[in-house]
CSV table of C-alpha atoms in Angstrom, one decimal:
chain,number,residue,atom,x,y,z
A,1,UNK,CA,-47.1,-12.7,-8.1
A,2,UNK,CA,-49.2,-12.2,-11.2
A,3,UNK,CA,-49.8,-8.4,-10.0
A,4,UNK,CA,-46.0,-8.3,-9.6
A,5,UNK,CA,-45.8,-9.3,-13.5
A,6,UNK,CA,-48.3,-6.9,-14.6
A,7,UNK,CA,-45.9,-4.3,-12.8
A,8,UNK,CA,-42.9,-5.7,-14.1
A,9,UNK,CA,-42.5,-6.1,-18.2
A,10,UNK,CA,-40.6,-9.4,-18.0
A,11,UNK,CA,-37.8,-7.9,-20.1
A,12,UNK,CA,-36.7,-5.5,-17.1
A,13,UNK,CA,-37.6,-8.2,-14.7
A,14,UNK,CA,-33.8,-9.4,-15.0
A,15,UNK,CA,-32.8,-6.0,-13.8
A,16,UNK,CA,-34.3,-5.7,-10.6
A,17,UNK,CA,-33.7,-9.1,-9.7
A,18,UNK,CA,-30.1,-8.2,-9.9
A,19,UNK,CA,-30.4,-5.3,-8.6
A,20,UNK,CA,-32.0,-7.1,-5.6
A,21,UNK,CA,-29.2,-9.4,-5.6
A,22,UNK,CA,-26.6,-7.3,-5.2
A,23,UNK,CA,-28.3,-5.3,-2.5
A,24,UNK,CA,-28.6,-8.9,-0.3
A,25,UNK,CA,-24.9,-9.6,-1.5
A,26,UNK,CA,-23.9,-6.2,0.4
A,27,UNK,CA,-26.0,-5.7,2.9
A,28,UNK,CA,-24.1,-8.5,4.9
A,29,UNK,CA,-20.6,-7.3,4.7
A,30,UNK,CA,-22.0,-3.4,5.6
A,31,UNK,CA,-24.2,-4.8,8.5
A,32,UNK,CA,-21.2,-6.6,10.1
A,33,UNK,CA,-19.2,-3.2,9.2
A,34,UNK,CA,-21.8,-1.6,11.2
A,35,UNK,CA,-21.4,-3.7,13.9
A,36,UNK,CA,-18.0,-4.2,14.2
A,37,UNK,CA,-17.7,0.1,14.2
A,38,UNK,CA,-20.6,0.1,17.4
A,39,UNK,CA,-18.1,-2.8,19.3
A,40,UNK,CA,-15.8,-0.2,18.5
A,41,UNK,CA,-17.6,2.5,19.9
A,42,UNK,CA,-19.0,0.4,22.9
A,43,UNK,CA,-16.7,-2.8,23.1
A,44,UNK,CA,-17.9,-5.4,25.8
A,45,UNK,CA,-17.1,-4.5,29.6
A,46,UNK,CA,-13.6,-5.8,30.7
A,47,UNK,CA,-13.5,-8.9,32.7
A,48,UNK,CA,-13.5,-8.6,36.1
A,49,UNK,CA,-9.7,-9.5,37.1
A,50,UNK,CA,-8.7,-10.9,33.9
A,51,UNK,CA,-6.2,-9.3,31.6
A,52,UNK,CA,-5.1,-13.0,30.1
A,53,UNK,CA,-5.0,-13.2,26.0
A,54,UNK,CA,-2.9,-11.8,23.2
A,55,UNK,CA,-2.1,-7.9,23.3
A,56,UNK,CA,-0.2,-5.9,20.8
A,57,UNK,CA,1.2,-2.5,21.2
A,58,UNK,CA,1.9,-0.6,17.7
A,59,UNK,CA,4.3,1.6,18.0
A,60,UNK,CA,3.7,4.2,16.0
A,61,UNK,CA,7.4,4.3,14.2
A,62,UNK,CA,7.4,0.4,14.0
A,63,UNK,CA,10.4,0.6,17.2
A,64,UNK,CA,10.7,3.4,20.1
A,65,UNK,CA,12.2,4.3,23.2
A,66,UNK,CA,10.6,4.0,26.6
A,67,UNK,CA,9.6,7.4,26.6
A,68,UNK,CA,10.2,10.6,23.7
A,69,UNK,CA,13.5,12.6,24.6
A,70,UNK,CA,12.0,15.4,26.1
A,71,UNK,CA,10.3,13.5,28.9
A,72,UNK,CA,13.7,11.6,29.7
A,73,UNK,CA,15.0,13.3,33.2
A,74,UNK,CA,18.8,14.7,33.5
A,75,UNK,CA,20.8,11.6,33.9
A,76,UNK,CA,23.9,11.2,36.4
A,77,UNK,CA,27.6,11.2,35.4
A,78,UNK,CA,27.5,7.6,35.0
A,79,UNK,CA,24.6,7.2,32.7
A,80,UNK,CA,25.7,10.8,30.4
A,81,UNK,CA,29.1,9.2,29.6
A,82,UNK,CA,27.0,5.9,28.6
A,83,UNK,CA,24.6,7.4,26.3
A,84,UNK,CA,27.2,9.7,24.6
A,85,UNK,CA,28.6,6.3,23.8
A,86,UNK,CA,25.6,4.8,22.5
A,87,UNK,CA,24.9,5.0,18.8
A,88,UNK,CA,21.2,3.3,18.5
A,89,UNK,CA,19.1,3.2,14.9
A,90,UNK,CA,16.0,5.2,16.0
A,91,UNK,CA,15.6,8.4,17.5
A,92,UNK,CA,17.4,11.5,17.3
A,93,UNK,CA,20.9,9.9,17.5
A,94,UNK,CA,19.6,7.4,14.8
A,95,UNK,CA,23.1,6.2,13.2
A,96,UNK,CA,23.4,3.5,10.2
A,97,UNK,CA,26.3,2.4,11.6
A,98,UNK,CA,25.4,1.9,15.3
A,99,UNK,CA,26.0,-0.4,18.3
A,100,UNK,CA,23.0,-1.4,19.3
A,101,UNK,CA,23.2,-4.7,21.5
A,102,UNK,CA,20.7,-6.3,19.6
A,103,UNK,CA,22.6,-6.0,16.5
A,104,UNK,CA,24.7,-8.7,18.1
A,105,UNK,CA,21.5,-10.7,18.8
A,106,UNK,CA,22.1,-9.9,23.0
A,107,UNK,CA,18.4,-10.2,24.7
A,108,UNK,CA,16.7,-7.0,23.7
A,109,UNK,CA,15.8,-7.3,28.0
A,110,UNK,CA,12.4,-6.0,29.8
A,111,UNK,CA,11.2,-3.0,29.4
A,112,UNK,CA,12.5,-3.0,25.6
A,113,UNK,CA,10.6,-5.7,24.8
A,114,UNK,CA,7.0,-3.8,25.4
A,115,UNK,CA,7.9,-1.4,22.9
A,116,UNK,CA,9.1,-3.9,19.7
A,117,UNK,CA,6.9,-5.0,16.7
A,118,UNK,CA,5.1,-7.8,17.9
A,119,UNK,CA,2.2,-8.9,20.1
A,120,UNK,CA,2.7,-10.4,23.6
A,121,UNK,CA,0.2,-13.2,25.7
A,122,UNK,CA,-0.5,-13.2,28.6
A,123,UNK,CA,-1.6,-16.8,30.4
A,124,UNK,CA,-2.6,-17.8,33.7
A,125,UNK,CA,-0.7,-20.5,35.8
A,126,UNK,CA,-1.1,-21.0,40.1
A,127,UNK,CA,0.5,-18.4,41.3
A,128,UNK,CA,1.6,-16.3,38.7
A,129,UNK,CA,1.3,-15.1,35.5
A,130,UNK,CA,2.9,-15.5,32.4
A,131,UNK,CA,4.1,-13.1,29.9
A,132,UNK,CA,5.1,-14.4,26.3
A,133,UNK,CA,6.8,-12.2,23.9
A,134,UNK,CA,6.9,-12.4,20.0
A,135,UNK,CA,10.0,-10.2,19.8
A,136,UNK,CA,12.9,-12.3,20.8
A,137,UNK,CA,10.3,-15.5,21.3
A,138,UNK,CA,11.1,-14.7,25.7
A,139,UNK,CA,9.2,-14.9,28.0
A,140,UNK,CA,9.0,-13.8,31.9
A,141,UNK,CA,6.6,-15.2,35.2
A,142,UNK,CA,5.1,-12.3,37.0
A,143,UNK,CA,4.7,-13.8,40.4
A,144,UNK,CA,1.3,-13.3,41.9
A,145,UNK,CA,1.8,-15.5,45.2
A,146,UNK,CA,2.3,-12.9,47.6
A,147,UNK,CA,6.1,-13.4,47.1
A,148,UNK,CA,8.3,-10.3,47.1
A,149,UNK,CA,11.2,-9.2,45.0
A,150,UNK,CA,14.2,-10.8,46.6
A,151,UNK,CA,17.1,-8.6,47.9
A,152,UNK,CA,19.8,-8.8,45.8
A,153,UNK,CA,19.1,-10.8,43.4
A,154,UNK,CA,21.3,-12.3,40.7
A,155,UNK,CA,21.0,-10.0,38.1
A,156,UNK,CA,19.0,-11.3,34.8
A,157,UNK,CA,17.6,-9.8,31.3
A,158,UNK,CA,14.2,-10.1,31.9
A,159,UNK,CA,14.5,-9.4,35.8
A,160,UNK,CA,12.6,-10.4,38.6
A,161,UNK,CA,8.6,-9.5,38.6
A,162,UNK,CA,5.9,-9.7,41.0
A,163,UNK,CA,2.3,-8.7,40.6
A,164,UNK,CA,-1.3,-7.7,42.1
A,165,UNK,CA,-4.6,-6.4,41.9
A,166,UNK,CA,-5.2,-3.1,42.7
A,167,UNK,CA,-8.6,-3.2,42.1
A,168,UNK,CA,-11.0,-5.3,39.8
A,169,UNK,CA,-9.6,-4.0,36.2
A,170,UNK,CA,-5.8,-2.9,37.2
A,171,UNK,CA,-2.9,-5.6,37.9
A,172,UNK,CA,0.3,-3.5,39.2
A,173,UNK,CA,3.6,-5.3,38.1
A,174,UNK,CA,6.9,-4.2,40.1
A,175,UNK,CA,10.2,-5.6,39.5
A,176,UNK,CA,14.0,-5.1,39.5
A,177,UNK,CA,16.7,-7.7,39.8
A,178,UNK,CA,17.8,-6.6,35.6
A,179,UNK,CA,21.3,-6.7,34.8
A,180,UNK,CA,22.8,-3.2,32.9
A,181,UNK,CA,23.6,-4.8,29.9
A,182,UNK,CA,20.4,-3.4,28.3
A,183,UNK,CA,19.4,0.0,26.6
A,184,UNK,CA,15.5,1.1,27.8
A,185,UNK,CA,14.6,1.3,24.1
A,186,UNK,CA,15.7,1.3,20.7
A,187,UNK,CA,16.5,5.0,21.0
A,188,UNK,CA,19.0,4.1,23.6
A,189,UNK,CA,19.7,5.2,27.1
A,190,UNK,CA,21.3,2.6,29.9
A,191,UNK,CA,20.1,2.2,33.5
A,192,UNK,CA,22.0,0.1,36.1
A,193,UNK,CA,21.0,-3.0,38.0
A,194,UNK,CA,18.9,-1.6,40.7
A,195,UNK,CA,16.7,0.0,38.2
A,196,UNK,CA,12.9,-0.7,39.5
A,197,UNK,CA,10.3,-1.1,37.0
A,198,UNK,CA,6.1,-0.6,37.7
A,199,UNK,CA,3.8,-1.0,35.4
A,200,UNK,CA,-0.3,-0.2,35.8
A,201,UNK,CA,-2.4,-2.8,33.2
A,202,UNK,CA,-5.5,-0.9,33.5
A,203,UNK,CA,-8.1,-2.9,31.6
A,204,UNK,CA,-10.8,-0.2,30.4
A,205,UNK,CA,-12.8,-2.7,28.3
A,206,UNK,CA,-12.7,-5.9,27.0
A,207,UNK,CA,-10.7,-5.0,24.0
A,208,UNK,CA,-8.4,-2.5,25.7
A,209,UNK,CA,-5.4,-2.0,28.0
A,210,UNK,CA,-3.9,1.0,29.3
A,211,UNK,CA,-0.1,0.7,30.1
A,212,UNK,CA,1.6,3.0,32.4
A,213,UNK,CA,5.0,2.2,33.3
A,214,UNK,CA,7.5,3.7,35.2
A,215,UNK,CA,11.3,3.3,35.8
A,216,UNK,CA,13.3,4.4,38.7
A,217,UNK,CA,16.6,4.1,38.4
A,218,UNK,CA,18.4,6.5,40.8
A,219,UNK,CA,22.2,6.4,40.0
A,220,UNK,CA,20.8,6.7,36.4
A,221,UNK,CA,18.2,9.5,36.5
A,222,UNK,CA,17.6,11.8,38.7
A,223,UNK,CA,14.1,11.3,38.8
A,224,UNK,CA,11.5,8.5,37.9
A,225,UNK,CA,11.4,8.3,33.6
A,226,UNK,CA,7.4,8.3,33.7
A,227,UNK,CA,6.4,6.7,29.9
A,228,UNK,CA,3.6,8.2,28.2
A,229,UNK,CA,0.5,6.0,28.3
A,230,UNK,CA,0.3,3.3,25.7
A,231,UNK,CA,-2.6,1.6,24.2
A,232,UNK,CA,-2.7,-2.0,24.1
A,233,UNK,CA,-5.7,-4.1,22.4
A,234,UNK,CA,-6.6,-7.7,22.8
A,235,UNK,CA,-5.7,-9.4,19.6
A,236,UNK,CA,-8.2,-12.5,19.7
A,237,UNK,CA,-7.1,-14.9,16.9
A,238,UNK,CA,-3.4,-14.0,16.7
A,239,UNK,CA,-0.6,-16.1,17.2
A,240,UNK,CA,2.4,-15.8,18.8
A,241,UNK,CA,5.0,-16.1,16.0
A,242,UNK,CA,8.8,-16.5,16.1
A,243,UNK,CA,10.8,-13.6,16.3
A,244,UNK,CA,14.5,-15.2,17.4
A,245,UNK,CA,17.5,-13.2,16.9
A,246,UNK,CA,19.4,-16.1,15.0
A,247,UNK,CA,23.3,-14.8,15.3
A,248,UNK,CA,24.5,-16.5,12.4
A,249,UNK,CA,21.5,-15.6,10.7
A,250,UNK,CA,21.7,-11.8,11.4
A,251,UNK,CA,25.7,-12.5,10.4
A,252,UNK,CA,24.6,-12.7,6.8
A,253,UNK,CA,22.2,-10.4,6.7
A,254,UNK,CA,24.9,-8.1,8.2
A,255,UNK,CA,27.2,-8.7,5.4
A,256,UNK,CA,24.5,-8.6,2.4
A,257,UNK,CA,22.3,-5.7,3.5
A,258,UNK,CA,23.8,-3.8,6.4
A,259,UNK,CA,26.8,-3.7,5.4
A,260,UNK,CA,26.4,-2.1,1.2
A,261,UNK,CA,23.5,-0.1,2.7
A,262,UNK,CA,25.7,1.7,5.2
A,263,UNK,CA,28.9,2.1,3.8
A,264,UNK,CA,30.2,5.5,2.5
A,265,UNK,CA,30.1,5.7,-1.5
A,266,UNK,CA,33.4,5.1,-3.1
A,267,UNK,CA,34.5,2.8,-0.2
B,1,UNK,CA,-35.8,5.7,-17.0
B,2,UNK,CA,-38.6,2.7,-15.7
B,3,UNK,CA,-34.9,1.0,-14.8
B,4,UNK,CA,-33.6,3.9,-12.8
B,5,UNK,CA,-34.3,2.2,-9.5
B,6,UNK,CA,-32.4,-1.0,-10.0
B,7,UNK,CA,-29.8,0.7,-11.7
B,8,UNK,CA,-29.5,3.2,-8.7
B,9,UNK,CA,-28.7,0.2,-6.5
B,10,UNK,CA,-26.3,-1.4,-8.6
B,11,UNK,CA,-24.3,2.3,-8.7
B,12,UNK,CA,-24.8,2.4,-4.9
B,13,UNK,CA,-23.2,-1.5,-4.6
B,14,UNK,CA,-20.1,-0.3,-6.5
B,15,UNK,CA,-19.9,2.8,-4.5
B,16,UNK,CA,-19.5,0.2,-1.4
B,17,UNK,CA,-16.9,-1.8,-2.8
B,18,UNK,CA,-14.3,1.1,-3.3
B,19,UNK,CA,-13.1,0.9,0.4
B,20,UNK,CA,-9.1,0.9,1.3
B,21,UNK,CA,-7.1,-0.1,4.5
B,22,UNK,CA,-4.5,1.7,5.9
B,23,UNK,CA,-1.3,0.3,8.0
B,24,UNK,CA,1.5,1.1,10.2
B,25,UNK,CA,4.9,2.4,9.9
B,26,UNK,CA,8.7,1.3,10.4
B,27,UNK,CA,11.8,3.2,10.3
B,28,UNK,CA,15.2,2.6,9.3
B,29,UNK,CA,17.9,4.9,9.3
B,30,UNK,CA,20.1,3.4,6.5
B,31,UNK,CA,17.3,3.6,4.5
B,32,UNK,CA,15.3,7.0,2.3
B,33,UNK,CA,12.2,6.8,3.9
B,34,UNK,CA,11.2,10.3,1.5
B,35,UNK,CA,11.5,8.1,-1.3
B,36,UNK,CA,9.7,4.6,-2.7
B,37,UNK,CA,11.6,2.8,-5.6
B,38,UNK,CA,9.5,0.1,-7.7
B,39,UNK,CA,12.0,-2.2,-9.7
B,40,UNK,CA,10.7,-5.4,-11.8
B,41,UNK,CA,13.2,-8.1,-11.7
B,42,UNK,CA,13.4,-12.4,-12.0
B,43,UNK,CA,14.0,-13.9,-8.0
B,44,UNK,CA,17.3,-15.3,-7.2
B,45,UNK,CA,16.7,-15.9,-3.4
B,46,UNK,CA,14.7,-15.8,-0.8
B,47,UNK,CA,15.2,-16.1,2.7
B,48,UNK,CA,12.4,-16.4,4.7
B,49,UNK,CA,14.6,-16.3,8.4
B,50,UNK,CA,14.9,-14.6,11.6
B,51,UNK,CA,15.0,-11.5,12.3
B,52,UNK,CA,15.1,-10.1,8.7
B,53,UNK,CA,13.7,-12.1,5.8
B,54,UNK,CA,15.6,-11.0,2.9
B,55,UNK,CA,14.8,-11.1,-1.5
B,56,UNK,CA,17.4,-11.2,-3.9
B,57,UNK,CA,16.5,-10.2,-7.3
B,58,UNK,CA,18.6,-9.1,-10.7
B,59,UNK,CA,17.2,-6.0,-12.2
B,60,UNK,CA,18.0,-4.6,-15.7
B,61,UNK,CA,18.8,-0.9,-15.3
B,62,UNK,CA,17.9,1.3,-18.2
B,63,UNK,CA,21.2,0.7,-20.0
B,64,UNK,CA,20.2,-3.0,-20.0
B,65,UNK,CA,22.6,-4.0,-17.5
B,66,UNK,CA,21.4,-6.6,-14.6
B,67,UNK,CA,21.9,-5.0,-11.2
B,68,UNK,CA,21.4,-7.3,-7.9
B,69,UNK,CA,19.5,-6.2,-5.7
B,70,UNK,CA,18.9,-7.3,-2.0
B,71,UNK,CA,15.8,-6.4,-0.2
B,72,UNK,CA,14.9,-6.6,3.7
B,73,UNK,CA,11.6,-7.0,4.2
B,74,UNK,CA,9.5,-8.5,8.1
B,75,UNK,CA,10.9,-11.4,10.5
B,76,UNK,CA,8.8,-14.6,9.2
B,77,UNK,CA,6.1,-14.3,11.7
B,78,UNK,CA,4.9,-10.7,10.5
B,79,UNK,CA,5.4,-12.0,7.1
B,80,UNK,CA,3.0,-14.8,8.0
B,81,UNK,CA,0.7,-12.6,9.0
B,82,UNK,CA,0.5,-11.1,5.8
B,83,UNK,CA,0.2,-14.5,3.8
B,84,UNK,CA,3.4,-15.0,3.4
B,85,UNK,CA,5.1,-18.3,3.3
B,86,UNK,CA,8.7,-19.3,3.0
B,87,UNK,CA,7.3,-20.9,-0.2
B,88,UNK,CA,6.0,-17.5,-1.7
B,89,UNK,CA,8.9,-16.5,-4.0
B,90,UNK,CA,11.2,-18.9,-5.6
B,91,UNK,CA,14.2,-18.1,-8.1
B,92,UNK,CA,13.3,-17.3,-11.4
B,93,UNK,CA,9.8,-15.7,-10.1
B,94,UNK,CA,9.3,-12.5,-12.0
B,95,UNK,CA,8.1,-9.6,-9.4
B,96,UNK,CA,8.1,-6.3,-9.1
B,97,UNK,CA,8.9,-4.9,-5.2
B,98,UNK,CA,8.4,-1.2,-3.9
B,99,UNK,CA,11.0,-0.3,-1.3
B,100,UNK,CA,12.9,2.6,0.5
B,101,UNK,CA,16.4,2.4,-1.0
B,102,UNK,CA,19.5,2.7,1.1
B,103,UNK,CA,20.6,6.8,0.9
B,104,UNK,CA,23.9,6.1,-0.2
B,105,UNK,CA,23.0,4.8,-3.2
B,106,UNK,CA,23.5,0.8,-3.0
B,107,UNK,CA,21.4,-1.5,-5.2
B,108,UNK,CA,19.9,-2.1,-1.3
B,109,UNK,CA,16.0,-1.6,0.3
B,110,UNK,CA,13.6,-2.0,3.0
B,111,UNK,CA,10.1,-3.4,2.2
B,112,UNK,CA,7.9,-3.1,4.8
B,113,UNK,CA,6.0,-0.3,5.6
B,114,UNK,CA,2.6,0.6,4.3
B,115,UNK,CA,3.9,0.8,0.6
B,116,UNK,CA,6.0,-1.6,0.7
B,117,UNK,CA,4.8,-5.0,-1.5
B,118,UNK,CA,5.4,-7.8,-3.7
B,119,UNK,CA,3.5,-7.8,-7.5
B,120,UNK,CA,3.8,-11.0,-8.6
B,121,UNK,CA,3.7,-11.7,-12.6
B,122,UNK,CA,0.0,-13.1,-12.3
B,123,UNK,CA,-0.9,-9.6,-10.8
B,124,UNK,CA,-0.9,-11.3,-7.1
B,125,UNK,CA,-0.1,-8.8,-4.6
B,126,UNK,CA,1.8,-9.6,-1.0
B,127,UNK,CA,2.6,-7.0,1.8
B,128,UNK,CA,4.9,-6.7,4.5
B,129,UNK,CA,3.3,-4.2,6.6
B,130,UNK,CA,3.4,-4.5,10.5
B,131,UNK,CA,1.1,-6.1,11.9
């Protein structure tokens, strides 16, 4: 110490020891930066088996449709004159003044759901698993019992779903049993009630999900709509919120923001 | 210069703190997404409820004349998640909100996108990003 004060004139002393100070003060917050950017260049391996936890998709426009327009096949008869009729917010037919179900508060239905603001858990029970959604606070069992899809089911929003392991770090959801009451995304475009749905959760780490999904739909397309690959990533210490489509709620807003923010100037 | 080290380091520390975030993006086709509006205004309501929490605020345009305005903004649960409260604005709070305002022109906007905040008068600042 008393070489350290023959070094240091104790005028400038205060200098270095706040210099010193403020180096400690940082170094923390950049280690843990440093670390947290390694995890995210090698995050921990994915469980074996395990894709249980809170998972959030951002869509890149906040809303979007199950796939972009150009990947959507030619569509039958039946579907063309439904989506001529359709008038959704997003996309390239994006309309103010639209009639989208969901502006009525009706289920936004599975596979919309995936692609909504909003994280979704997933949680283990016997024989299945569980799938929570923020948007529309629904939920849906994916049945892991060996059960299959029954024939001719009664026709529901969120259908009928069963799932498996394909191998260690991909569960395989199929499902069908959805009513046509639904558009596939905010974008639009309908399906019927013997649309089939898989999905590939391909766990590539501990921190991420790969979603493939697929829809097959034939008196609707006339070939499988194949989605482009979304990533998903595990979301730790967030909540599953509320995010209810309350009818009389939306009412008001309707009439207090939709409504002057759509009308035609001068009317 | 016998203080050039420690003042090095103290140069370096505020180099560190100058670091930013960036966030997502939402789309709204009533709204000018081209365009950001900031207005300053006293609170009149505020609806923190499902699926659009909502502000209400008067305005004084530049002729002096109060204009209410009504500005969507996150459900309650994204909100949360960006310290928001249903307690965070009460009428008579003076703030001043960036939006998208509606193209046709209406005293109307959309808060919640990346720019999108709330500036309250004690320099507080709220988003409403996604997240």
């Amino acid at each position: 110490m008393r070489r350290c004060e023959k070094r240091l004139p104790l005028r400038n002393r205060w200098l270095y020891l706040a210099g010193t100070a403020t180096l400690i003060l940082f170094a923390a917050p950049v280690r843990s930066a440093q670390q947290q950017g390694a995890a995210a260049v090698a995050p921990a391996p994915a469980p074996r088996r395990d894709i249980t936890g809170v998972w959030q998709y951002k869509a890149p426009g906040g809303s979007e449709g199950l796939a972009p327009d150009k990947d959507m096949p030619p569509m039958t008869p039946w579907a063309q004159e439904r989506y001529d009729a359709e008038k959704p917010g997003y996309g390239p037919k994006a309309s103010p003044n639209g009639n989208d179900p969901i502006l009525r508060c009706d289920p936004m239905g599975f596979p919309r759901v995936m692609f909504a603001l909003g994280p979704f858990e997933l949680v283990s029970a016997p024989g299945r698993l569980l799938q929570f959604f923020e948007r529309e606070h629904e939920w849906r069992p994916i049945w892991t019992d060996g059960r299959s899809i029954p024939v001719d089911p009664d026709p529901t929003w969120y259908g009928y779903a069963i799932g498996h392991w394909e191998d260690d770090f991909t569960f395989v959801v199929q499902s069908g049993g959805y009513n046509d009451k639904t558009w596939l995304g905010s974008t639009g475009y309908p399906h019927t009630d013997e649309m089939r749905v898989t999905e590939r959760y391909h766990r590539t780490d501990h921190d991420t999900i790969l979603y493939d999904i697929t829809v097959s739909d034939p008196k609707a397309y006339t070939r499988p709509v194949v989605a482009p690959q979304r990533i998903m990533k595990l979301r730790p210490h967030q909540e599953i919120e509320e995010f209810v489509c309350v009818a009389s709620d939306e009412q008001a807003f309707s009439k207090r923001i939709n409504e002057p923010a759509t009308k035609t100037p001068g009317k | 210069m016998r203080n050039k080290p420690a003042i090095l380091i103290l140069v370096f520390a505020a180099y560190i703190c100058a670091c930013g975030a960036v966030y997502a993006h939402h789309g709204n086709s009533a709204y000018d997404e081209a365009r950001i509006v900031t207005i300053t205004g006293t609170v009149t309501e505020f609806d923190f409820v499902n699926p659009h929490t909502q502000i209400y605020l008067d305005v004084k345009d530049a002729k002096g004349n109060v204009v209410h305005w009504a500005v969507e903004s996150q459900s309650p649960g994204i909100m949360k998640r960006n310290g928001w409260s249903r307690t965070s604005l009460k009428p008579g709070d003076q703030i001043t909100i960036s939006l998208n305002p509606a193209k046709n022109g209406a005293p109307v906007g959309f808060s919640g996108k990346k720019t999108g905040k709330v500036v309250f008068s004690d320099g507080r600042e709220l988003m409403m990003d996604e997240r």
